[in-house]
Amino acid sequence: MSAQKIVFKVLVVGDFAVGKTSIIKRYVQNVFNPLYKLTIGVDFLEKTVDWDQQTRVTLQLWDVAANERFGHMTSVYYKNAIAAIIVADLERPATLETALKWKEDINEVVSLADGTPIPFLLLANKVDSEDASLDREYLNQFTKEKGFIQWFDTSAKQNVNIDKAMTLLIQTILDLG
Ligand code: GDP
Ligand code: MG
């Protein structure tokens, strides 16, 4: 039996240095590099998952550089995206506010075929850090109020919750029909 092959374009956005590239590399290549290397422009990495016997999913994770200004040049990259992962940094609470700006920016450019917003997943990264401050109650509320499908505390460094978050995202996309 030949499996159904589907490609999903997923945007990965968020403030500068929150860990977007690190999360993608951990998920796709299972590596972590502690040295910071600026992402220039846009790049994507793909990971193929055998979801079930009938379904082979390829996630195309688009690493959109944070130094691009909102609404400027990025709209080209947003095209045809079916979901977005917005990353915040638990060491810097202000990155949650930036997360909202990305969400608005994406919503202005892309939507699902029926006109409703694409699903957004929130990753609160660097939970391993001793400088991380994690307020679960606040994040639960934030997620609900701002219309994210879910949030996860993650660590690209220690590989915490990344597979779990991606699995939920794939499930959500498949459920769109
Ligand atoms: P980007 O600009 O959002 O792509 O961020 P990077 O993935 O380049 O990461 C920025 C910096 O944060 C790098 O020095 C990473 O090593 C570090 N970093 C990324 N993820 C984690 C994490 O989960 N824990 C910790 N402690 N550091 C991280
Ligand atoms: Mg990067």
PDB file of C-alpha atoms and ligand atoms in Angstrom:
ATOM      1  CA  MET A   1       0.000   0.000   0.000  1.00  0.00           C
ATOM      2  CA  SER A   2       1.381   3.404  -0.879  1.00  0.00           C
ATOM      3  CA  ALA A   3       1.329   5.983   1.865  1.00  0.00           C
ATOM      4  CA  GLN A   4      -0.261   9.355   1.448  1.00  0.00           C
ATOM      5  CA  LYS A   5       2.515  11.948   1.382  1.00  0.00           C
ATOM      6  CA  ILE A   6       1.764  15.406   2.590  1.00  0.00           C
ATOM      7  CA  VAL A   7       3.999  18.443   2.938  1.00  0.00           C
ATOM      8  CA  PHE A   8       3.170  21.035   5.559  1.00  0.00           C
ATOM      9  CA  LYS A   9       4.831  24.417   5.514  1.00  0.00           C
ATOM     10  CA  VAL A  10       5.208  25.670   9.073  1.00  0.00           C
ATOM     11  CA  LEU A  11       6.613  29.079  10.009  1.00  0.00           C
ATOM     12  CA  VAL A  12       8.922  29.378  12.994  1.00  0.00           C
ATOM     13  CA  VAL A  13       9.073  32.947  14.214  1.00  0.00           C
ATOM     14  CA  GLY A  14       9.783  34.987  17.325  1.00  0.00           C
ATOM     15  CA  ASP A  15      12.184  37.546  18.696  1.00  0.00           C
ATOM     16  CA  PHE A  16      15.922  37.554  18.099  1.00  0.00           C
ATOM     17  CA  ALA A  17      17.844  34.745  19.896  1.00  0.00           C
ATOM     18  CA  VAL A  18      14.835  33.063  21.516  1.00  0.00           C
ATOM     19  CA  GLY A  19      15.995  29.733  20.093  1.00  0.00           C
ATOM     20  CA  LYS A  20      14.140  29.281  16.794  1.00  0.00           C
ATOM     21  CA  THR A  21      17.085  27.828  14.902  1.00  0.00           C
ATOM     22  CA  SER A  22      18.051  25.691  17.901  1.00  0.00           C
ATOM     23  CA  ILE A  23      14.556  24.197  18.178  1.00  0.00           C
ATOM     24  CA  ILE A  24      14.440  23.376  14.476  1.00  0.00           C
ATOM     25  CA  LYS A  25      17.909  21.787  14.571  1.00  0.00           C
ATOM     26  CA  ARG A  26      17.060  19.779  17.665  1.00  0.00           C
ATOM     27  CA  TYR A  27      13.868  18.470  16.113  1.00  0.00           C
ATOM     28  CA  VAL A  28      15.264  17.724  12.664  1.00  0.00           C
ATOM     29  CA  GLN A  29      18.891  16.791  13.347  1.00  0.00           C
ATOM     30  CA  ASN A  30      18.913  16.155  17.100  1.00  0.00           C
ATOM     31  CA  VAL A  31      21.848  18.494  17.660  1.00  0.00           C
ATOM     32  CA  PHE A  32      22.384  21.585  19.813  1.00  0.00           C
ATOM     33  CA  ASN A  33      25.010  24.259  19.295  1.00  0.00           C
ATOM     34  CA  PRO A  34      25.563  26.574  22.287  1.00  0.00           C
ATOM     35  CA  LEU A  35      27.250  29.210  20.139  1.00  0.00           C
ATOM     36  CA  TYR A  36      25.003  31.851  18.694  1.00  0.00           C
ATOM     37  CA  LYS A  37      24.949  32.131  14.945  1.00  0.00           C
ATOM     38  CA  LEU A  38      22.687  34.724  13.415  1.00  0.00           C
ATOM     39  CA  THR A  39      20.191  33.375  10.915  1.00  0.00           C
ATOM     40  CA  ILE A  40      20.318  35.440   7.780  1.00  0.00           C
ATOM     41  CA  GLY A  41      17.259  35.636   5.581  1.00  0.00           C
ATOM     42  CA  VAL A  42      15.094  32.542   5.532  1.00  0.00           C
ATOM     43  CA  ASP A  43      15.915  28.905   5.420  1.00  0.00           C
ATOM     44  CA  PHE A  44      13.985  25.747   6.000  1.00  0.00           C
ATOM     45  CA  LEU A  45      14.698  22.272   7.232  1.00  0.00           C
ATOM     46  CA  GLU A  46      12.467  19.295   6.596  1.00  0.00           C
ATOM     47  CA  LYS A  47      11.567  16.346   8.722  1.00  0.00           C
ATOM     48  CA  THR A  48       9.521  13.418   7.533  1.00  0.00           C
ATOM     49  CA  VAL A  49       7.386  11.529  10.014  1.00  0.00           C
ATOM     50  CA  ASP A  50       5.537   8.276   9.388  1.00  0.00           C
ATOM     51  CA  TRP A  51       2.391   9.344  11.146  1.00  0.00           C
ATOM     52  CA  ASP A  52       0.417   6.161  10.543  1.00  0.00           C
ATOM     53  CA  GLN A  53       0.305   3.416   7.936  1.00  0.00           C
ATOM     54  CA  GLN A  54      -1.509   5.648   5.476  1.00  0.00           C
ATOM     55  CA  THR A  55       0.128   8.938   6.213  1.00  0.00           C
ATOM     56  CA  ARG A  56       3.657  10.204   5.728  1.00  0.00           C
ATOM     57  CA  VAL A  57       4.025  13.813   6.789  1.00  0.00           C
ATOM     58  CA  THR A  58       6.867  16.112   5.808  1.00  0.00           C
ATOM     59  CA  LEU A  59       7.155  19.163   8.021  1.00  0.00           C
ATOM     60  CA  GLN A  60       8.897  22.019   6.297  1.00  0.00           C
ATOM     61  CA  LEU A  61      10.076  24.282   9.110  1.00  0.00           C
ATOM     62  CA  TRP A  62      10.743  27.805   7.892  1.00  0.00           C
ATOM     63  CA  ASP A  63      13.269  29.668   9.973  1.00  0.00           C
ATOM     64  CA  VAL A  64      12.343  33.292   9.443  1.00  0.00           C
ATOM     65  CA  ALA A  65      15.087  35.626  10.660  1.00  0.00           C
ATOM     66  CA  ALA A  66      13.881  37.909  13.445  1.00  0.00           C
ATOM     67  CA  ASN A  67      15.739  40.909  12.126  1.00  0.00           C
ATOM     68  CA  GLU A  68      13.290  41.125   9.293  1.00  0.00           C
ATOM     69  CA  ARG A  69      10.924  43.909  10.141  1.00  0.00           C
ATOM     70  CA  PHE A  70       7.253  43.100  10.608  1.00  0.00           C
ATOM     71  CA  GLY A  71       5.269  43.328   7.438  1.00  0.00           C
ATOM     72  CA  HIS A  72       8.371  43.935   5.395  1.00  0.00           C
ATOM     73  CA  MET A  73       9.602  41.207   3.048  1.00  0.00           C
ATOM     74  CA  THR A  74       8.313  38.527   5.373  1.00  0.00           C
ATOM     75  CA  SER A  75       4.963  38.236   3.629  1.00  0.00           C
ATOM     76  CA  VAL A  76       6.631  36.402   0.753  1.00  0.00           C
ATOM     77  CA  TYR A  77       7.850  33.754   3.172  1.00  0.00           C
ATOM     78  CA  TYR A  78       4.481  33.385   4.854  1.00  0.00           C
ATOM     79  CA  LYS A  79       2.795  32.305   1.651  1.00  0.00           C
ATOM     80  CA  ASN A  80       1.129  28.879   1.787  1.00  0.00           C
ATOM     81  CA  ALA A  81       1.970  28.272   5.436  1.00  0.00           C
ATOM     82  CA  ILE A  82      -0.533  26.037   7.194  1.00  0.00           C
ATOM     83  CA  ALA A  83       0.595  26.684  10.772  1.00  0.00           C
ATOM     84  CA  ALA A  84       3.062  28.732  12.788  1.00  0.00           C
ATOM     85  CA  ILE A  85       5.242  28.123  15.799  1.00  0.00           C
ATOM     86  CA  ILE A  86       5.979  31.242  17.784  1.00  0.00           C
ATOM     87  CA  VAL A  87       8.925  31.002  20.111  1.00  0.00           C
ATOM     88  CA  ALA A  88       9.437  33.077  23.259  1.00  0.00           C
ATOM     89  CA  ASP A  89      12.375  33.037  25.660  1.00  0.00           C
ATOM     90  CA  LEU A  90      11.677  32.352  29.345  1.00  0.00           C
ATOM     91  CA  GLU A  91      14.743  34.408  30.248  1.00  0.00           C
ATOM     92  CA  ARG A  92      13.144  37.463  28.613  1.00  0.00           C
ATOM     93  CA  PRO A  93       9.420  37.911  29.350  1.00  0.00           C
ATOM     94  CA  ALA A  94       9.207  40.748  26.809  1.00  0.00           C
ATOM     95  CA  THR A  95       9.588  38.163  24.046  1.00  0.00           C
ATOM     96  CA  LEU A  96       5.990  37.111  24.776  1.00  0.00           C
ATOM     97  CA  GLU A  97       4.813  40.522  23.620  1.00  0.00           C
ATOM     98  CA  THR A  98       6.868  40.152  20.461  1.00  0.00           C
ATOM     99  CA  ALA A  99       5.169  36.792  19.945  1.00  0.00           C
ATOM    100  CA  LEU A 100       1.846  38.601  19.636  1.00  0.00           C
ATOM    101  CA  LYS A 101       3.252  40.965  17.045  1.00  0.00           C
ATOM    102  CA  TRP A 102       4.360  38.017  14.931  1.00  0.00           C
ATOM    103  CA  LYS A 103       0.946  36.459  15.264  1.00  0.00           C
ATOM    104  CA  GLU A 104      -0.786  39.621  14.046  1.00  0.00           C
ATOM    105  CA  ASP A 105       1.694  40.036  11.240  1.00  0.00           C
ATOM    106  CA  ILE A 106       1.145  36.480  10.003  1.00  0.00           C
ATOM    107  CA  ASN A 107      -2.635  36.765  10.315  1.00  0.00           C
ATOM    108  CA  GLU A 108      -2.578  39.761   8.033  1.00  0.00           C
ATOM    109  CA  VAL A 109      -0.955  37.741   5.293  1.00  0.00           C
ATOM    110  CA  VAL A 110      -2.036  34.108   5.572  1.00  0.00           C
ATOM    111  CA  SER A 111      -5.153  32.240   6.573  1.00  0.00           C
ATOM    112  CA  LEU A 112      -6.691  28.856   5.970  1.00  0.00           C
ATOM    113  CA  ALA A 113      -8.693  28.210   2.807  1.00  0.00           C
ATOM    114  CA  ASP A 114     -11.929  29.082   4.625  1.00  0.00           C
ATOM    115  CA  GLY A 115     -10.495  32.395   5.795  1.00  0.00           C
ATOM    116  CA  THR A 116      -9.948  31.447   9.439  1.00  0.00           C
ATOM    117  CA  PRO A 117      -6.534  31.971  11.075  1.00  0.00           C
ATOM    118  CA  ILE A 118      -3.903  29.259  10.791  1.00  0.00           C
ATOM    119  CA  PRO A 119      -3.112  27.406  14.040  1.00  0.00           C
ATOM    120  CA  PHE A 120      -0.446  29.001  16.239  1.00  0.00           C
ATOM    121  CA  LEU A 121       1.623  27.063  18.752  1.00  0.00           C
ATOM    122  CA  LEU A 122       3.536  28.878  21.500  1.00  0.00           C
ATOM    123  CA  LEU A 123       6.891  27.552  22.680  1.00  0.00           C
ATOM    124  CA  ALA A 124       8.345  29.061  25.836  1.00  0.00           C
ATOM    125  CA  ASN A 125      11.970  28.082  25.352  1.00  0.00           C
ATOM    126  CA  LYS A 126      15.091  27.786  27.551  1.00  0.00           C
ATOM    127  CA  VAL A 127      13.237  26.167  30.458  1.00  0.00           C
ATOM    128  CA  ASP A 128      16.576  24.557  31.395  1.00  0.00           C
ATOM    129  CA  SER A 129      18.112  27.949  32.159  1.00  0.00           C
ATOM    130  CA  GLU A 130      18.552  29.067  35.752  1.00  0.00           C
ATOM    131  CA  ASP A 131      17.420  32.516  34.600  1.00  0.00           C
ATOM    132  CA  ALA A 132      14.146  31.151  33.263  1.00  0.00           C
ATOM    133  CA  SER A 133      10.998  32.335  34.975  1.00  0.00           C
ATOM    134  CA  LEU A 134       8.032  30.124  34.279  1.00  0.00           C
ATOM    135  CA  ASP A 135       4.541  31.110  35.366  1.00  0.00           C
ATOM    136  CA  ARG A 136       2.303  28.279  34.177  1.00  0.00           C
ATOM    137  CA  GLU A 137      -0.906  29.948  35.262  1.00  0.00           C
ATOM    138  CA  TYR A 138      -0.037  33.086  33.340  1.00  0.00           C
ATOM    139  CA  LEU A 139       0.918  31.142  30.222  1.00  0.00           C
ATOM    140  CA  ASN A 140      -2.296  29.094  30.355  1.00  0.00           C
ATOM    141  CA  GLN A 141      -4.257  32.319  30.473  1.00  0.00           C
ATOM    142  CA  PHE A 142      -2.151  33.994  27.786  1.00  0.00           C
ATOM    143  CA  THR A 143      -2.556  31.009  25.451  1.00  0.00           C
ATOM    144  CA  LYS A 144      -6.318  30.978  25.867  1.00  0.00           C
ATOM    145  CA  GLU A 145      -6.809  34.733  25.583  1.00  0.00           C
ATOM    146  CA  LYS A 146      -4.536  35.235  22.610  1.00  0.00           C
ATOM    147  CA  GLY A 147      -5.808  32.273  20.633  1.00  0.00           C
ATOM    148  CA  PHE A 148      -2.855  29.909  20.557  1.00  0.00           C
ATOM    149  CA  ILE A 149      -3.766  26.227  20.269  1.00  0.00           C
ATOM    150  CA  GLN A 150      -1.409  25.318  23.127  1.00  0.00           C
ATOM    151  CA  TRP A 151       1.856  26.265  24.810  1.00  0.00           C
ATOM    152  CA  PHE A 152       4.806  24.144  25.865  1.00  0.00           C
ATOM    153  CA  ASP A 153       7.837  24.964  27.930  1.00  0.00           C
ATOM    154  CA  THR A 154      10.751  23.709  25.851  1.00  0.00           C
ATOM    155  CA  SER A 155      14.479  23.342  25.896  1.00  0.00           C
ATOM    156  CA  ALA A 156      16.362  22.897  22.654  1.00  0.00           C
ATOM    157  CA  LYS A 157      19.442  22.437  24.801  1.00  0.00           C
ATOM    158  CA  GLN A 158      18.123  19.515  26.847  1.00  0.00           C
ATOM    159  CA  ASN A 159      15.551  18.305  24.322  1.00  0.00           C
ATOM    160  CA  VAL A 160      12.500  18.988  26.463  1.00  0.00           C
ATOM    161  CA  ASN A 161       8.985  18.812  24.977  1.00  0.00           C
ATOM    162  CA  ILE A 162      10.025  19.486  21.405  1.00  0.00           C
ATOM    163  CA  ASP A 163       8.820  16.197  19.934  1.00  0.00           C
ATOM    164  CA  LYS A 164       5.667  16.465  21.992  1.00  0.00           C
ATOM    165  CA  ALA A 165       4.953  19.966  20.709  1.00  0.00           C
ATOM    166  CA  MET A 166       5.595  18.974  17.091  1.00  0.00           C
ATOM    167  CA  THR A 167       3.351  15.938  17.412  1.00  0.00           C
ATOM    168  CA  LEU A 168       0.519  18.109  18.687  1.00  0.00           C
ATOM    169  CA  LEU A 169       1.083  20.514  15.826  1.00  0.00           C
ATOM    170  CA  ILE A 170       0.946  17.741  13.209  1.00  0.00           C
ATOM    171  CA  GLN A 171      -2.208  16.341  14.808  1.00  0.00           C
ATOM    172  CA  THR A 172      -3.791  19.798  14.745  1.00  0.00           C
ATOM    173  CA  ILE A 173      -2.934  20.299  11.089  1.00  0.00           C
ATOM    174  CA  LEU A 174      -4.260  16.867  10.132  1.00  0.00           C
ATOM    175  CA  ASP A 175      -7.479  17.621  12.007  1.00  0.00           C
ATOM    176  CA  LEU A 176      -8.014  20.684   9.818  1.00  0.00           C
ATOM    177  CA  GLY A 177      -9.101  18.171   7.211  1.00  0.00           C
TER     178      GLY A 177
HETATM  179  P1  GDP B   1      17.229  32.341  17.113  1.00  0.00           P
HETATM  180  O1  GDP B   1      17.823  33.690  16.865  1.00  0.00           O
HETATM  181  O2  GDP B   1      15.832  32.467  17.617  1.00  0.00           O
HETATM  182  O3  GDP B   1      17.336  31.413  15.937  1.00  0.00           O
HETATM  183  O4  GDP B   1      18.042  31.688  18.329  1.00  0.00           O
HETATM  184  P2  GDP B   1      19.159  30.541  18.331  1.00  0.00           P
HETATM  185  O5  GDP B   1      18.562  29.212  18.096  1.00  0.00           O
HETATM  186  O6  GDP B   1      20.271  30.947  17.457  1.00  0.00           O
HETATM  187  O7  GDP B   1      19.595  30.589  19.860  1.00  0.00           O
HETATM  188  C1  GDP B   1      20.043  31.785  20.476  1.00  0.00           C
HETATM  189  C2  GDP B   1      20.936  31.462  21.654  1.00  0.00           C
HETATM  190  O8  GDP B   1      20.179  30.821  22.674  1.00  0.00           O
HETATM  191  C3  GDP B   1      22.073  30.494  21.290  1.00  0.00           C
HETATM  192  O9  GDP B   1      23.223  30.878  22.026  1.00  0.00           O
HETATM  193  C4  GDP B   1      21.559  29.161  21.739  1.00  0.00           C
HETATM  194  O10 GDP B   1      22.605  28.280  22.060  1.00  0.00           O
HETATM  195  C5  GDP B   1      20.731  29.537  22.961  1.00  0.00           C
HETATM  196  N1  GDP B   1      19.631  28.589  23.181  1.00  0.00           N
HETATM  197  C6  GDP B   1      18.726  28.163  22.273  1.00  0.00           C
HETATM  198  N2  GDP B   1      17.861  27.291  22.820  1.00  0.00           N
HETATM  199  C7  GDP B   1      18.227  27.176  24.121  1.00  0.00           C
HETATM  200  C8  GDP B   1      17.719  26.410  25.217  1.00  0.00           C
HETATM  201  O11 GDP B   1      16.743  25.630  25.125  1.00  0.00           O
HETATM  202  N3  GDP B   1      18.353  26.572  26.424  1.00  0.00           N
HETATM  203  C9  GDP B   1      19.409  27.406  26.581  1.00  0.00           C
HETATM  204  N4  GDP B   1      19.949  27.474  27.800  1.00  0.00           N
HETATM  205  N5  GDP B   1      19.924  28.123  25.571  1.00  0.00           N
HETATM  206  C10 GDP B   1      19.335  28.007  24.353  1.00  0.00           C
HETATM  207 MG    MG B   2      18.160  31.784  14.070  1.00  0.00          MG
END
